[in-house]
Coordinates of C-alpha atoms in Angstrom, one line a residue:
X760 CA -152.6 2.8 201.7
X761 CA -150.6 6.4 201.7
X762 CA -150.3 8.8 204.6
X763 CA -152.8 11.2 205.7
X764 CA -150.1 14.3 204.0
X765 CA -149.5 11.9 200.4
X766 CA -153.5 12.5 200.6
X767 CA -153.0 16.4 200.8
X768 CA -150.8 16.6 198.1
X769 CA -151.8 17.4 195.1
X770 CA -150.1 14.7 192.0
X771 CA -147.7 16.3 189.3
X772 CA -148.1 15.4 185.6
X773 CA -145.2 13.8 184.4
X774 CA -144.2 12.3 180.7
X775 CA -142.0 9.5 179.9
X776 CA -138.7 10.6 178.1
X777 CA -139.7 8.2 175.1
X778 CA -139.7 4.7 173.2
X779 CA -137.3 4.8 170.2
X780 CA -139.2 4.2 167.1
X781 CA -138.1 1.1 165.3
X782 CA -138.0 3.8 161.7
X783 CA -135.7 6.2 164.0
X784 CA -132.5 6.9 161.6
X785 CA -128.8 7.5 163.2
X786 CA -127.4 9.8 160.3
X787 CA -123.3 9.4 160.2
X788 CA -121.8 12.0 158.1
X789 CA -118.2 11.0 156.6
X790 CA -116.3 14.1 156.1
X791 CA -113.1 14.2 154.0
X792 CA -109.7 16.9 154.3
X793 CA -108.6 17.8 151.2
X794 CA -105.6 16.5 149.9
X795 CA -103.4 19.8 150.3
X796 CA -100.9 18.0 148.7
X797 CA -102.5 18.4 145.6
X798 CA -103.4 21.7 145.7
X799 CA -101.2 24.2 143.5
X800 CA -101.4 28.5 143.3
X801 CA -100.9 30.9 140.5
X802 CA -98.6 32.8 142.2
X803 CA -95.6 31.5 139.3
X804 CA -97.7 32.5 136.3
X805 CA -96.2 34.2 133.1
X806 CA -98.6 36.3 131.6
X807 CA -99.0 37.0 127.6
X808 CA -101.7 40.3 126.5
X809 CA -102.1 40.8 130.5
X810 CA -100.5 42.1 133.5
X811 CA -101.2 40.3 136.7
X812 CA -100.9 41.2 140.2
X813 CA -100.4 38.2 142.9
X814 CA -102.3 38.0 146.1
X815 CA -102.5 35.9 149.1
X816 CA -104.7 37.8 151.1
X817 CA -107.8 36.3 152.9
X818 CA -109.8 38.5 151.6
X819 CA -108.8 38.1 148.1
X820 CA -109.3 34.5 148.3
X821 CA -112.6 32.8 146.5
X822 CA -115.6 31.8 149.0
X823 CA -115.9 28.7 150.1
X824 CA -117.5 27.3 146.9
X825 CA -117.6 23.3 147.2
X826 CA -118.5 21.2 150.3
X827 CA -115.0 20.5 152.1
X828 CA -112.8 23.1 151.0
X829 CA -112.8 25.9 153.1
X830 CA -111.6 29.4 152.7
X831 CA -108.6 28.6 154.0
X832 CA -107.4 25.6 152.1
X833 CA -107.5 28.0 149.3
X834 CA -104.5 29.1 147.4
X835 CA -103.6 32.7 147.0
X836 CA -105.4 34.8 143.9
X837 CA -103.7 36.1 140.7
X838 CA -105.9 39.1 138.8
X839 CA -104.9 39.5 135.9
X840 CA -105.8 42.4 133.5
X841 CA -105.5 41.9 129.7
X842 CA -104.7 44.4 127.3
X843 CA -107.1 42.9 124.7
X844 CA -108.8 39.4 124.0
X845 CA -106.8 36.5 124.3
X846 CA -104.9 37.4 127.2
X847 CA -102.7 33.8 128.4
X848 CA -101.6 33.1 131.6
X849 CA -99.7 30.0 131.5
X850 CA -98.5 28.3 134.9
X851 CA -96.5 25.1 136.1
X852 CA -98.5 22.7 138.4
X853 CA -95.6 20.5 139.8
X854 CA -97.0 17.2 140.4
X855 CA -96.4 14.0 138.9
X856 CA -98.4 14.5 135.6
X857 CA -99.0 10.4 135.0
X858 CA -100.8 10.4 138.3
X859 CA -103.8 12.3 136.8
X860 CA -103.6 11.5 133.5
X861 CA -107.3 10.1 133.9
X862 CA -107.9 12.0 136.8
X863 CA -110.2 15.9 136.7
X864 CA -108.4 19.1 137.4
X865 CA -110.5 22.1 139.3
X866 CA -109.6 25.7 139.1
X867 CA -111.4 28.3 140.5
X868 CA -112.2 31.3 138.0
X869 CA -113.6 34.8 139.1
X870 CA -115.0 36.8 136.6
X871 CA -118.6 37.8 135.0
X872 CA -121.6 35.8 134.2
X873 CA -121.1 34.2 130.4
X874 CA -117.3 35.0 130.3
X875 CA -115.4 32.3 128.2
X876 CA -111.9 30.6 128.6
X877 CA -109.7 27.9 127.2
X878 CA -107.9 25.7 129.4
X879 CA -105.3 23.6 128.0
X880 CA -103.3 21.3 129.8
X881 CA -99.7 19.5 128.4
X882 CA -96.7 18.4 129.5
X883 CA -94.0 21.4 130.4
X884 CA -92.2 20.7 126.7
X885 CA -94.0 20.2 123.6
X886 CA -97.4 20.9 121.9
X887 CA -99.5 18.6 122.5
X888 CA -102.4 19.6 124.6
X889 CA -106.1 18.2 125.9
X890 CA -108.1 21.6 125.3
X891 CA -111.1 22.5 127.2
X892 CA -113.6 25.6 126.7
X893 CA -115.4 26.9 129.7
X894 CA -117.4 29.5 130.4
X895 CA -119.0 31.2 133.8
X896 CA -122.6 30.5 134.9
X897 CA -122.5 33.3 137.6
X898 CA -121.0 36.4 138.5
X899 CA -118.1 36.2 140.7
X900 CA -115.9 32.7 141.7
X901 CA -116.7 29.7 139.6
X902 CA -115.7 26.2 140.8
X903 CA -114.5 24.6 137.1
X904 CA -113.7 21.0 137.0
X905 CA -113.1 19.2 133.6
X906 CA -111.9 15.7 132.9
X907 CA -108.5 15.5 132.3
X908 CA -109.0 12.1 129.7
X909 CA -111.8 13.8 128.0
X910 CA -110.4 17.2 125.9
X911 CA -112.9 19.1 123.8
X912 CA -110.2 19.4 122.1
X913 CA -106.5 17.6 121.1
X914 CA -103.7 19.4 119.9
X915 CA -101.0 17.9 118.3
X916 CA -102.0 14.4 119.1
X917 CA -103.2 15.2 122.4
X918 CA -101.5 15.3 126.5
X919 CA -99.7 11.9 127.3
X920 CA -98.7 13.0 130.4
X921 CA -94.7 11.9 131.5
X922 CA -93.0 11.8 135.1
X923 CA -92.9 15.3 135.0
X924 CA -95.0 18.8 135.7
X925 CA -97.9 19.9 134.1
X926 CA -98.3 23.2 132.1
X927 CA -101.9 24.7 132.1
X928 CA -102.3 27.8 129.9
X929 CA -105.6 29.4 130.4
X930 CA -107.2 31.9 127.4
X931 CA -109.5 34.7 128.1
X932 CA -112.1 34.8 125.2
X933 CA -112.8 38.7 126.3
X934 CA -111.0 41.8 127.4
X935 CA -112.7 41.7 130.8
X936 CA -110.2 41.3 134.0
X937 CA -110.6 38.0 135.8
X938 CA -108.5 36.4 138.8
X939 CA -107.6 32.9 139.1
X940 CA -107.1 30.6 141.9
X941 CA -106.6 27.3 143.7
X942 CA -106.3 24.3 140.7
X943 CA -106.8 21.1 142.7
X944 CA -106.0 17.6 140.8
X945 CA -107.5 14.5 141.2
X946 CA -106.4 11.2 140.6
X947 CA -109.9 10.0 139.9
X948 CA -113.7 10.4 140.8
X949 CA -113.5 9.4 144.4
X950 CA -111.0 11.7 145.1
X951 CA -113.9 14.2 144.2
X952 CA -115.8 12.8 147.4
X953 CA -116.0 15.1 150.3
X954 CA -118.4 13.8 152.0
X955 CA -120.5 10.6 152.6
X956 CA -124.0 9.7 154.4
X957 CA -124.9 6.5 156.1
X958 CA -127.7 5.6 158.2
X959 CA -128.5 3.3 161.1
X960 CA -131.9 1.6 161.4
X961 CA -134.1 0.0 164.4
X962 CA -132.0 1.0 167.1
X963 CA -132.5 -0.9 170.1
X964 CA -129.7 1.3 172.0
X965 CA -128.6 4.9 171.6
X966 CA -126.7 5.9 175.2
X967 CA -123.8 7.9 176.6
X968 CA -123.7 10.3 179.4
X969 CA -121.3 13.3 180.0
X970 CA -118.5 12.2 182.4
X971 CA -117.3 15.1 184.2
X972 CA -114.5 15.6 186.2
X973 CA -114.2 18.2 189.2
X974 CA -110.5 19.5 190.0
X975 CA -108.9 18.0 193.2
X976 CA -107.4 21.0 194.7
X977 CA -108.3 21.2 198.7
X978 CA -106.8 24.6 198.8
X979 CA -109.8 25.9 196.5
X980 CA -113.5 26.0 195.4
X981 CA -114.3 22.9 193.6
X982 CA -114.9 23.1 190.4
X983 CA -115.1 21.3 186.4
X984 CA -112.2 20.4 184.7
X985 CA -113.0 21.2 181.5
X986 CA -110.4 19.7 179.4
X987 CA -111.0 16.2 181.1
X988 CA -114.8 16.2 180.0
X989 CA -115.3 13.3 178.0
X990 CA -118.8 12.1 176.2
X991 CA -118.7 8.7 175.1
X992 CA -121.8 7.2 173.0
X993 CA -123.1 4.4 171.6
X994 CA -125.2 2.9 169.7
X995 CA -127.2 -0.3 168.9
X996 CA -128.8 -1.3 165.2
X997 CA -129.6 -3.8 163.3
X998 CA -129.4 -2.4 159.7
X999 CA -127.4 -0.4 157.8
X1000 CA -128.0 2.0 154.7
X1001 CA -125.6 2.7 152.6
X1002 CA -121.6 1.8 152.0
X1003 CA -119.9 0.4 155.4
X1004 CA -116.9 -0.2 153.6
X1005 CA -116.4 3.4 152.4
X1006 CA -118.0 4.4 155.7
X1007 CA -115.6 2.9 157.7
X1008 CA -112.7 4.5 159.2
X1009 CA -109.9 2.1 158.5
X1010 CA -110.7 1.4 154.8
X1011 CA -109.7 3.4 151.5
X1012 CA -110.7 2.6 148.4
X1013 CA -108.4 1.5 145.8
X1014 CA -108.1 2.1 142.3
X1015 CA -107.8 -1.9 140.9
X1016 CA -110.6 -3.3 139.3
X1017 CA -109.5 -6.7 139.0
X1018 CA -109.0 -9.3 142.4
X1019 CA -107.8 -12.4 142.8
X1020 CA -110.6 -14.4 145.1
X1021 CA -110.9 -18.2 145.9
X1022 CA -113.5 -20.3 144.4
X1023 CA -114.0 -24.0 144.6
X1024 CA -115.4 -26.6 142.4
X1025 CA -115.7 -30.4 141.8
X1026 CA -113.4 -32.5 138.7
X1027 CA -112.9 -35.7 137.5
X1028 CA -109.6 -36.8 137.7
X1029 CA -108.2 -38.9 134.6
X1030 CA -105.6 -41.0 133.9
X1031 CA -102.7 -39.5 131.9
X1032 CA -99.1 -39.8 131.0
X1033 CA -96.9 -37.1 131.4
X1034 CA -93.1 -37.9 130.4
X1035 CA -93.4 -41.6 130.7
X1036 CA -95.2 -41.3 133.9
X1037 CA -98.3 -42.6 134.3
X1038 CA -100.3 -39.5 136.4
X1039 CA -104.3 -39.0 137.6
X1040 CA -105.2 -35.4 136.3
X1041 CA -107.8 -32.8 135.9
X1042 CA -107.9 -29.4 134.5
X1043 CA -109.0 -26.1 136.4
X1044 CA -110.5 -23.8 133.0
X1045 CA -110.5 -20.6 134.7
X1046 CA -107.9 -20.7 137.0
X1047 CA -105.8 -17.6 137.7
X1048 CA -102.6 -17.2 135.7
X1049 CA -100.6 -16.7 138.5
X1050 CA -96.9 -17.7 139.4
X1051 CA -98.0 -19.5 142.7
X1052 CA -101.6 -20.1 143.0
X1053 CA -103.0 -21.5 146.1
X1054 CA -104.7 -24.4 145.6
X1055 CA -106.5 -26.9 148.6
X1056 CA -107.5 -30.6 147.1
X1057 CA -109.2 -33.0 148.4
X1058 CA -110.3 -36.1 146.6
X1059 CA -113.5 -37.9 147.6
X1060 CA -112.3 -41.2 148.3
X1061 CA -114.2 -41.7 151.7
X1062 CA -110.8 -40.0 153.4
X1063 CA -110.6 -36.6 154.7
X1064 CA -107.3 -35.6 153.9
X1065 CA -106.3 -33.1 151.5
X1066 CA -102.9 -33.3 149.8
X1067 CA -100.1 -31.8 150.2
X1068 CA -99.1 -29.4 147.7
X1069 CA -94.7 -30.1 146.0
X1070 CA -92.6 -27.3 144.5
X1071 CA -92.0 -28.5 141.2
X1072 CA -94.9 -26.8 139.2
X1073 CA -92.0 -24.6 137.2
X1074 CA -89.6 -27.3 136.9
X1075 CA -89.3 -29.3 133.3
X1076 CA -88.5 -32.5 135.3
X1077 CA -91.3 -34.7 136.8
X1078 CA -91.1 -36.9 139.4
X1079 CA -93.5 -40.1 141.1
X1080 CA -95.9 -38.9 143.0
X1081 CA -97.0 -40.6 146.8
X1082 CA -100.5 -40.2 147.3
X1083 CA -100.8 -37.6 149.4
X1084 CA -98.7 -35.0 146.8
X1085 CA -99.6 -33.2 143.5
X1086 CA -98.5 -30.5 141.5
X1087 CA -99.3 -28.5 138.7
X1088 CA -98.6 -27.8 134.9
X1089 CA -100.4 -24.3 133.9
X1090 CA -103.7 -25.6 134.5
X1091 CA -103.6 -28.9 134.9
X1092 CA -103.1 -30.7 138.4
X1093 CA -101.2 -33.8 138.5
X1094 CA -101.7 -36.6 141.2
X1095 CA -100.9 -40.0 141.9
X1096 CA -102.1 -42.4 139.7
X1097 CA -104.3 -44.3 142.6
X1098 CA -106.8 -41.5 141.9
X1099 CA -107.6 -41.9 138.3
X1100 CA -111.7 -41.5 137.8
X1101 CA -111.6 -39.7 141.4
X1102 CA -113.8 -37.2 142.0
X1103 CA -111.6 -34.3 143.5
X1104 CA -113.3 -30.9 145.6
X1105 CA -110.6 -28.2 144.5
X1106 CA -110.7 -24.7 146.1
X1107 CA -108.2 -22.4 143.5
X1108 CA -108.0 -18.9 143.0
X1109 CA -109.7 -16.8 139.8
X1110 CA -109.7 -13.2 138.6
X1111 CA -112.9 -10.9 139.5
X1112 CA -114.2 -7.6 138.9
X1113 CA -115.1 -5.9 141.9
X1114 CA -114.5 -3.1 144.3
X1115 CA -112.0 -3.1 147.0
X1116 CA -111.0 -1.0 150.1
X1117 CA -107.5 -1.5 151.5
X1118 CA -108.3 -1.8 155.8
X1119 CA -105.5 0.9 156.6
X1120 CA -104.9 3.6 159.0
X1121 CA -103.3 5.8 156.6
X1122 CA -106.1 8.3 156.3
X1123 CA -107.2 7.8 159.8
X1124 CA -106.4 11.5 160.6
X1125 CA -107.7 12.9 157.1
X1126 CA -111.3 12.3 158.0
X1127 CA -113.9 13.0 160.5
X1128 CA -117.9 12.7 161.3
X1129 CA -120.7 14.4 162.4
X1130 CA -124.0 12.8 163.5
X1131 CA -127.5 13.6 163.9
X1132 CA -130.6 11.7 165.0
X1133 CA -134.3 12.1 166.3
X1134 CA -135.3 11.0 170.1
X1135 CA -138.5 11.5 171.6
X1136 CA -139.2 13.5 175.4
X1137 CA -142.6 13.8 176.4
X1138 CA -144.0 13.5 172.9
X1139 CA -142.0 15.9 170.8
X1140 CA -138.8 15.5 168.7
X1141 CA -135.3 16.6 170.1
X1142 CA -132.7 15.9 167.3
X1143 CA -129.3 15.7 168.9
X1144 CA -126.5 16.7 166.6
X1145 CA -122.9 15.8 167.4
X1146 CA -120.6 18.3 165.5
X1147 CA -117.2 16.6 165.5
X1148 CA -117.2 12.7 165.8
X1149 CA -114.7 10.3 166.7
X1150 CA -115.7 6.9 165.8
X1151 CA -114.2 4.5 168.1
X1152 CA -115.4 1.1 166.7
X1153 CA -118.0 0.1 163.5
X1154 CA -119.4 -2.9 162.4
X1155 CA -116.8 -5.8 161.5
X1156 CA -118.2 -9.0 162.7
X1157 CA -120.4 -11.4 160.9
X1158 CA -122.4 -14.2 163.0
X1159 CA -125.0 -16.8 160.9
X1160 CA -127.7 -15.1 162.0
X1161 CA -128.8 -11.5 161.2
X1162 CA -128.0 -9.6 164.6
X1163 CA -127.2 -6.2 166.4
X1164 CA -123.9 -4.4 165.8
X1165 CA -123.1 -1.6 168.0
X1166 CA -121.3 1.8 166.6
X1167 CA -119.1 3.5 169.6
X1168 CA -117.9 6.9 169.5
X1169 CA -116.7 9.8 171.2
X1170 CA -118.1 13.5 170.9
X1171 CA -115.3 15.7 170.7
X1172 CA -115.0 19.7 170.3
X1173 CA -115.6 21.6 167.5
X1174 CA -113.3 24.0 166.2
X1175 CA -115.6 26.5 167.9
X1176 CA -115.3 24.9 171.4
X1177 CA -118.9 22.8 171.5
X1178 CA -119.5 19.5 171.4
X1179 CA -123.1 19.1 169.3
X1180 CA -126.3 20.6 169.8
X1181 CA -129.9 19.7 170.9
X1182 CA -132.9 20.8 168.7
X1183 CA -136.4 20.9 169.8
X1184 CA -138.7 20.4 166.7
X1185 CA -141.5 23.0 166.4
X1186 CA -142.1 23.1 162.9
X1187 CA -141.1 21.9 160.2
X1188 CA -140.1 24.4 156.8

């Protein structure tokens, strides 16, 4: 029973901040830097039916045109002004030309809508050339990328690119001025990726409150410390859409194809004779032709040990075996006699095809995310954006059950000074 003045006092309406829906999505966004390293200018051109002029002012420089390179990644700007179709500008890119010989080169081209070029690339002595023809879909900068491998053209037998630069000579098809900037290489496709999205589904958990810190000087008015403010986050999922490996911040993807794994399976050992010595043996098919394969036998005999594995696979000799020993010929495994008609449980290693990420922190620095998800207060739907993300943990632990992972993270400034922002949702677009 409340007090006579809880009677009096008239109740306020209150809402609950909200429930997480079990469909809410966490949206990570994996930003790349560009590789500057691969980034070249025209400021070293040679021009042929032109005269050029060389720039490096901001202004001059193309808008940003693809997602991840900014205005001021970009290289200076060459314009170049020919005296009649057919102009040539030819420049040096000093890189290693074998490291993109099936990679894509971009080069930014500013001129009018329908204009037409040829861009050949070679080696800085020689003929031979991959030939491209290009032309403008718009007005103003175009963002041209071609496939280095795949010329509409070959002269001379085609670019086999050596240890050395790489010439590009680019054609005008018109009279018509035109600039030129900022030719990025690539070393392949993924080096093309910028940016990746990955989402987190039925989260349990998504927490983290602003710590911050007040200044400790008794001599004045107490007050923030603003470069100790710290926002630490986390959150709680079960499922995952999308790449974790390429998501992950310690992983980069490498360019083999082919992996050595291990596989197991069962054999039959035989009886055999190998250089008047009477052996038990079996033969692995697809075993790796490797110098020093791993391999882990057991034979089923009712014992638990596994043998024990003697250095002589690459010597022409052959020796007794004990019981517990083998070794191996190519493909063949040789053991003691005692376990002819065995059955033998062999784990060995064998070539795949698959993708692989190396777990490095060698482009720990070169990437960064931003996040985004939907939470509910009072009924509507605040999306809470975080604009620069430093992931502090993902996902790398495996249990035999399907289970919760938690993602932690820190919110960090901007280049502008904030930290994220919070969105109301009126309507949507």
């Amino acid at each position: 029973m409340g007090s006579l003045l809880e009677k009096c006092k008239p109740n306020f309406k209150s809402c609950p901040i909200g429930k997480l829906d079990t469909n809410s999505v966490a949206y990570f966004y994996k930003l790349r830097d560009p590789n500057r390293c691969n980034i070249y200018g025209f400021k070293a051109s040679e021009a042929a039916k032109a005269s050029i002029l060389y720039s490096y002012n901001y202004a001059d420089k193309p808008d940003e045109k693809v997602c991840g390179l900014d205005k001021c990644d970009m290289t200076g700007t060459l314009f170049v002004t020919p005296s009649e179709a057919g102009a040539e500008i030819t420049t040096e890119i000093k890189a290693n030309s074998e490291d993109f010989q099936y990679g894509y080169l971009r080069v930014f081209i500013n001129g009018n809508k329908g204009d037409a070029f040829d861009l050949s690339v070679m080696n800085m002595t020689g003929t031979e050339a991959n030939k491209f023809t290009v032309a403008l879909e718009e007005s103003g900068w175009n963002a041209i990328v071609v496939e280095l491998f795949n010329p509409a053209e070959i002269v001379s037998g085609g670019w086999v690119a050596d240890n050395g630069a790489i010439k590009l000579v680019i054609n005008s098809k018109q009279a018509e001025p035109f600039r030129l900037s900022t030719a990025e290489l690539f070393e392949d496709i993924f080096g093309m990726v910028k940016d990746q999205t990955i989402g987190f589904t039925c989260v349990s958990d998504f927490s983290g409150d602003p710590a911050l810190t007040l200044t400790e000087d008794l001599c004045d008015i107490p007050q923030y410390d603003e470069t100790a403010t710290t926002i630490e986050r986390s959150l709680t999922a079960t499922n995952i859409i999308g790449e974790l490996a390429d998501f992950h911040n310690i992983t980069k993807r490498q360019k083999n194809s082919e992996h050595l794994v291990q596989t197991r399976d069962r054999f039959t050992a035989k009886e055999v004779s190998l250089n008047g010595i009477d052996y038990a043996s079996f033969t692995i098919p697809e075993l790796a032709d490797i110098k020093c394969p791993r391999l882990l036998v057991q034979p089923q005999n009712c014992e638990f040990d596994t043998l024990y594995h003697v250095d002589i696979d690459n010597d022409t000799t052959t020796i007794d075996l004990p019981e517990e020993q083998f070794f191996r010929k190519g493909n063949k495994v040789y053991m003691s006699k005692a376990y002819a008609d065995t059955e033998v449980v062999v784990a060995y290693p064998i070539w795949i095809e698959g993708t692989a990420w190396d777990i490095t922190t060698e482009d720990l620095n070169k990437q960064h995310y931003q996040m985004e998800m939907v939470t509910p207060i009072c009924g509507d739907e605040y999306v809470i954006k975080a604009d620069n993300v430093m992931l502090t943990a993902l996902p790398f632990t495996w249990t035999n059950a399907a289970g919760t992972f938690t993602v932690t993270y820190s919110m960090a400034k901007d280049s502008y000074g904030k930290y994220g922002t919070i969105i109301k949702i009126d309507q949507r677009k």
